[in-house]
């Protein structure tokens, strides 16, 4: 059984190396989180203990702030979740709508990393405007600096 903090640190180094290949302009925060911009989407990458032998690597993009969360918008999000192959939409504590996908660090290689990052970015960029049409609110991408703070507070 490996030490959880060592696994997190090792996973963080792998992600740092992968990001350097994909987008050398990535941001790294003291909290251990990374962010990268792909189109209009900002993707946060964070690490959580999962079980004794692995950690979870979470790719999250905050899409919409200030949405109206009601039966119609919840139903729309749940129906989209059922149609998506990877990841899901979710709500933060303040009602902000996110899209996230988590993978085990043990499965993290460059190809899986690239595919996950591109998938989260593509879905975030594609659905953010649709969510505003359905639920109102404003695009999170129009709130500079909010991505790291909001996602970090939800963890």
PDB file of N, CA, C and O in Angstrom, residues 102-137:
ATOM      1  N   UNK A 102     -13.880  12.082 -14.189  1.00  0.00           N
ATOM      2  CA  UNK A 102     -12.833  11.631 -13.286  1.00  0.00           C
ATOM      3  C   UNK A 102     -12.257  10.316 -13.791  1.00  0.00           C
ATOM      4  O   UNK A 102     -12.995   9.442 -14.246  1.00  0.00           O
ATOM      5  N   UNK A 103     -10.938  10.198 -13.698  1.00  0.00           N
ATOM      6  CA  UNK A 103     -10.280   8.948 -14.074  1.00  0.00           C
ATOM      7  C   UNK A 103      -9.336   8.524 -12.944  1.00  0.00           C
ATOM      8  O   UNK A 103      -8.816   9.370 -12.209  1.00  0.00           O
ATOM      9  N   UNK A 104      -9.106   7.221 -12.811  1.00  0.00           N
ATOM     10  CA  UNK A 104      -8.127   6.754 -11.826  1.00  0.00           C
ATOM     11  C   UNK A 104      -6.721   7.140 -12.276  1.00  0.00           C
ATOM     12  O   UNK A 104      -6.379   7.019 -13.457  1.00  0.00           O
ATOM     13  N   UNK A 105      -5.909   7.581 -11.343  1.00  0.00           N
ATOM     14  CA  UNK A 105      -4.541   7.958 -11.685  1.00  0.00           C
ATOM     15  C   UNK A 105      -3.754   6.770 -12.233  1.00  0.00           C
ATOM     16  O   UNK A 105      -2.868   6.941 -13.072  1.00  0.00           O
ATOM     17  N   UNK A 106      -4.094   5.566 -11.796  1.00  0.00           N
ATOM     18  CA  UNK A 106      -3.388   4.376 -12.290  1.00  0.00           C
ATOM     19  C   UNK A 106      -3.569   4.195 -13.804  1.00  0.00           C
ATOM     20  O   UNK A 106      -2.745   3.556 -14.448  1.00  0.00           O
ATOM     21  N   UNK A 107      -4.644   4.762 -14.356  1.00  0.00           N
ATOM     22  CA  UNK A 107      -4.917   4.654 -15.798  1.00  0.00           C
ATOM     23  C   UNK A 107      -4.401   5.861 -16.574  1.00  0.00           C
ATOM     24  O   UNK A 107      -4.638   5.975 -17.771  1.00  0.00           O
ATOM     25  N   UNK A 108      -3.729   6.759 -15.886  1.00  0.00           N
ATOM     26  CA  UNK A 108      -3.328   8.026 -16.504  1.00  0.00           C
ATOM     27  C   UNK A 108      -2.062   7.863 -17.337  1.00  0.00           C
ATOM     28  O   UNK A 108      -0.972   7.667 -16.811  1.00  0.00           O
ATOM     29  N   UNK A 109      -2.237   7.924 -18.645  1.00  0.00           N
ATOM     30  CA  UNK A 109      -1.109   8.010 -19.564  1.00  0.00           C
ATOM     31  C   UNK A 109      -1.365   9.211 -20.465  1.00  0.00           C
ATOM     32  O   UNK A 109      -2.408   9.855 -20.371  1.00  0.00           O
ATOM     33  N   UNK A 110      -0.418   9.542 -21.321  1.00  0.00           N
ATOM     34  CA  UNK A 110      -0.561  10.741 -22.164  1.00  0.00           C
ATOM     35  C   UNK A 110      -1.819  10.685 -23.026  1.00  0.00           C
ATOM     36  O   UNK A 110      -2.542  11.662 -23.146  1.00  0.00           O
ATOM     37  N   UNK A 111      -2.103   9.531 -23.619  1.00  0.00           N
ATOM     38  CA  UNK A 111      -3.265   9.400 -24.497  1.00  0.00           C
ATOM     39  C   UNK A 111      -4.577   9.586 -23.722  1.00  0.00           C
ATOM     40  O   UNK A 111      -5.472  10.304 -24.176  1.00  0.00           O
ATOM     41  N   UNK A 112      -4.687   8.964 -22.561  1.00  0.00           N
ATOM     42  CA  UNK A 112      -5.894   9.103 -21.733  1.00  0.00           C
ATOM     43  C   UNK A 112      -6.044  10.541 -21.254  1.00  0.00           C
ATOM     44  O   UNK A 112      -7.134  11.103 -21.260  1.00  0.00           O
ATOM     45  N   UNK A 113      -4.926  11.142 -20.844  1.00  0.00           N
ATOM     46  CA  UNK A 113      -4.947  12.531 -20.409  1.00  0.00           C
ATOM     47  C   UNK A 113      -5.435  13.445 -21.526  1.00  0.00           C
ATOM     48  O   UNK A 113      -6.356  14.243 -21.334  1.00  0.00           O
ATOM     49  N   UNK A 114      -4.819  13.331 -22.708  1.00  0.00           N
ATOM     50  CA  UNK A 114      -5.196  14.171 -23.845  1.00  0.00           C
ATOM     51  C   UNK A 114      -6.671  13.994 -24.197  1.00  0.00           C
ATOM     52  O   UNK A 114      -7.392  14.970 -24.416  1.00  0.00           O
ATOM     53  N   UNK A 115      -7.117  12.745 -24.274  1.00  0.00           N
ATOM     54  CA  UNK A 115      -8.514  12.471 -24.625  1.00  0.00           C
ATOM     55  C   UNK A 115      -9.483  13.030 -23.607  1.00  0.00           C
ATOM     56  O   UNK A 115     -10.520  13.598 -23.966  1.00  0.00           O
ATOM     57  N   UNK A 116      -9.159  12.894 -22.328  1.00  0.00           N
ATOM     58  CA  UNK A 116     -10.038  13.406 -21.278  1.00  0.00           C
ATOM     59  C   UNK A 116     -10.087  14.922 -21.311  1.00  0.00           C
ATOM     60  O   UNK A 116     -11.167  15.524 -21.235  1.00  0.00           O
ATOM     61  N   UNK A 117      -8.933  15.550 -21.436  1.00  0.00           N
ATOM     62  CA  UNK A 117      -8.878  17.014 -21.494  1.00  0.00           C
ATOM     63  C   UNK A 117      -9.681  17.543 -22.684  1.00  0.00           C
ATOM     64  O   UNK A 117     -10.492  18.465 -22.546  1.00  0.00           O
ATOM     65  N   UNK A 118      -9.503  16.949 -23.848  1.00  0.00           N
ATOM     66  CA  UNK A 118     -10.218  17.386 -25.056  1.00  0.00           C
ATOM     67  C   UNK A 118     -11.734  17.136 -24.926  1.00  0.00           C
ATOM     68  O   UNK A 118     -12.528  17.954 -25.380  1.00  0.00           O
ATOM     69  N   UNK A 119     -12.097  16.011 -24.342  1.00  0.00           N
ATOM     70  CA  UNK A 119     -13.523  15.706 -24.163  1.00  0.00           C
ATOM     71  C   UNK A 119     -14.185  16.720 -23.255  1.00  0.00           C
ATOM     72  O   UNK A 119     -15.255  17.260 -23.587  1.00  0.00           O
ATOM     73  N   UNK A 120     -13.577  16.990 -22.122  1.00  0.00           N
ATOM     74  CA  UNK A 120     -14.160  17.966 -21.181  1.00  0.00           C
ATOM     75  C   UNK A 120     -14.238  19.340 -21.834  1.00  0.00           C
ATOM     76  O   UNK A 120     -15.266  20.025 -21.747  1.00  0.00           O
ATOM     77  N   UNK A 121     -13.190  19.746 -22.531  1.00  0.00           N
ATOM     78  CA  UNK A 121     -13.188  21.052 -23.193  1.00  0.00           C
ATOM     79  C   UNK A 121     -14.259  21.129 -24.274  1.00  0.00           C
ATOM     80  O   UNK A 121     -14.990  22.128 -24.372  1.00  0.00           O
ATOM     81  N   UNK A 122     -14.387  20.095 -25.082  1.00  0.00           N
ATOM     82  CA  UNK A 122     -15.354  20.091 -26.187  1.00  0.00           C
ATOM     83  C   UNK A 122     -16.783  20.131 -25.661  1.00  0.00           C
ATOM     84  O   UNK A 122     -17.613  20.917 -26.146  1.00  0.00           O
ATOM     85  N   UNK A 123     -17.078  19.309 -24.677  1.00  0.00           N
ATOM     86  CA  UNK A 123     -18.437  19.280 -24.129  1.00  0.00           C
ATOM     87  C   UNK A 123     -18.754  20.591 -23.426  1.00  0.00           C
ATOM     88  O   UNK A 123     -19.848  21.137 -23.588  1.00  0.00           O
ATOM     89  N   UNK A 124     -17.801  21.114 -22.659  1.00  0.00           N
ATOM     90  CA  UNK A 124     -18.022  22.389 -21.973  1.00  0.00           C
ATOM     91  C   UNK A 124     -18.300  23.500 -22.980  1.00  0.00           C
ATOM     92  O   UNK A 124     -19.249  24.280 -22.817  1.00  0.00           O
ATOM     93  N   UNK A 125     -17.492  23.580 -24.008  1.00  0.00           N
ATOM     94  CA  UNK A 125     -17.636  24.621 -25.017  1.00  0.00           C
ATOM     95  C   UNK A 125     -18.945  24.466 -25.805  1.00  0.00           C
ATOM     96  O   UNK A 125     -19.597  25.446 -26.135  1.00  0.00           O
ATOM     97  N   UNK A 126     -19.339  23.240 -26.061  1.00  0.00           N
ATOM     98  CA  UNK A 126     -20.542  22.977 -26.845  1.00  0.00           C
ATOM     99  C   UNK A 126     -21.814  23.285 -26.052  1.00  0.00           C
ATOM    100  O   UNK A 126     -22.749  23.881 -26.591  1.00  0.00           O
ATOM    101  N   UNK A 127     -21.858  22.876 -24.787  1.00  0.00           N
ATOM    102  CA  UNK A 127     -23.106  22.961 -24.030  1.00  0.00           C
ATOM    103  C   UNK A 127     -23.283  24.237 -23.214  1.00  0.00           C
ATOM    104  O   UNK A 127     -24.396  24.518 -22.764  1.00  0.00           O
ATOM    105  N   UNK A 128     -22.256  25.034 -22.998  1.00  0.00           N
ATOM    106  CA  UNK A 128     -22.430  26.187 -22.118  1.00  0.00           C
ATOM    107  C   UNK A 128     -23.502  27.153 -22.613  1.00  0.00           C
ATOM    108  O   UNK A 128     -24.359  27.597 -21.843  1.00  0.00           O
ATOM    109  N   UNK A 129     -23.514  27.429 -23.915  1.00  0.00           N
ATOM    110  CA  UNK A 129     -24.542  28.339 -24.454  1.00  0.00           C
ATOM    111  C   UNK A 129     -25.938  27.719 -24.374  1.00  0.00           C
ATOM    112  O   UNK A 129     -26.915  28.418 -24.091  1.00  0.00           O
ATOM    113  N   UNK A 130     -26.039  26.419 -24.616  1.00  0.00           N
ATOM    114  CA  UNK A 130     -27.334  25.742 -24.514  1.00  0.00           C
ATOM    115  C   UNK A 130     -27.874  25.806 -23.091  1.00  0.00           C
ATOM    116  O   UNK A 130     -29.073  25.990 -22.881  1.00  0.00           O
ATOM    117  N   UNK A 131     -27.000  25.638 -22.120  1.00  0.00           N
ATOM    118  CA  UNK A 131     -27.436  25.692 -20.714  1.00  0.00           C
ATOM    119  C   UNK A 131     -27.966  27.075 -20.378  1.00  0.00           C
ATOM    120  O   UNK A 131     -28.990  27.201 -19.709  1.00  0.00           O
ATOM    121  N   UNK A 132     -27.304  28.115 -20.859  1.00  0.00           N
ATOM    122  CA  UNK A 132     -27.795  29.475 -20.617  1.00  0.00           C
ATOM    123  C   UNK A 132     -29.184  29.652 -21.233  1.00  0.00           C
ATOM    124  O   UNK A 132     -30.062  30.269 -20.626  1.00  0.00           O
ATOM    125  N   UNK A 133     -29.409  29.079 -22.421  1.00  0.00           N
ATOM    126  CA  UNK A 133     -30.738  29.164 -23.038  1.00  0.00           C
ATOM    127  C   UNK A 133     -31.797  28.461 -22.198  1.00  0.00           C
ATOM    128  O   UNK A 133     -32.921  28.940 -22.071  1.00  0.00           O
ATOM    129  N   UNK A 134     -31.449  27.325 -21.614  1.00  0.00           N
ATOM    130  CA  UNK A 134     -32.407  26.533 -20.834  1.00  0.00           C
ATOM    131  C   UNK A 134     -32.583  27.082 -19.420  1.00  0.00           C
ATOM    132  O   UNK A 134     -33.708  27.156 -18.915  1.00  0.00           O
ATOM    133  N   UNK A 135     -31.475  27.468 -18.777  1.00  0.00           N
ATOM    134  CA  UNK A 135     -31.520  27.782 -17.355  1.00  0.00           C
ATOM    135  C   UNK A 135     -31.158  29.224 -17.015  1.00  0.00           C
ATOM    136  O   UNK A 135     -31.155  29.596 -15.842  1.00  0.00           O
ATOM    137  N   UNK A 136     -30.839  30.028 -18.018  1.00  0.00           N
ATOM    138  CA  UNK A 136     -30.441  31.398 -17.726  1.00  0.00           C
ATOM    139  C   UNK A 136     -29.036  31.423 -17.145  1.00  0.00           C
ATOM    140  O   UNK A 136     -28.267  30.484 -17.292  1.00  0.00           O
ATOM    141  N   UNK A 137     -28.717  32.510 -16.486  1.00  0.00           N
ATOM    142  CA  UNK A 137     -27.395  32.661 -15.908  1.00  0.00           C
ATOM    143  C   UNK A 137     -26.419  33.253 -16.907  1.00  0.00           C
ATOM    144  O   UNK A 137     -26.815  33.736 -17.975  1.00  0.00           O
TER     145      UNK A 137
END
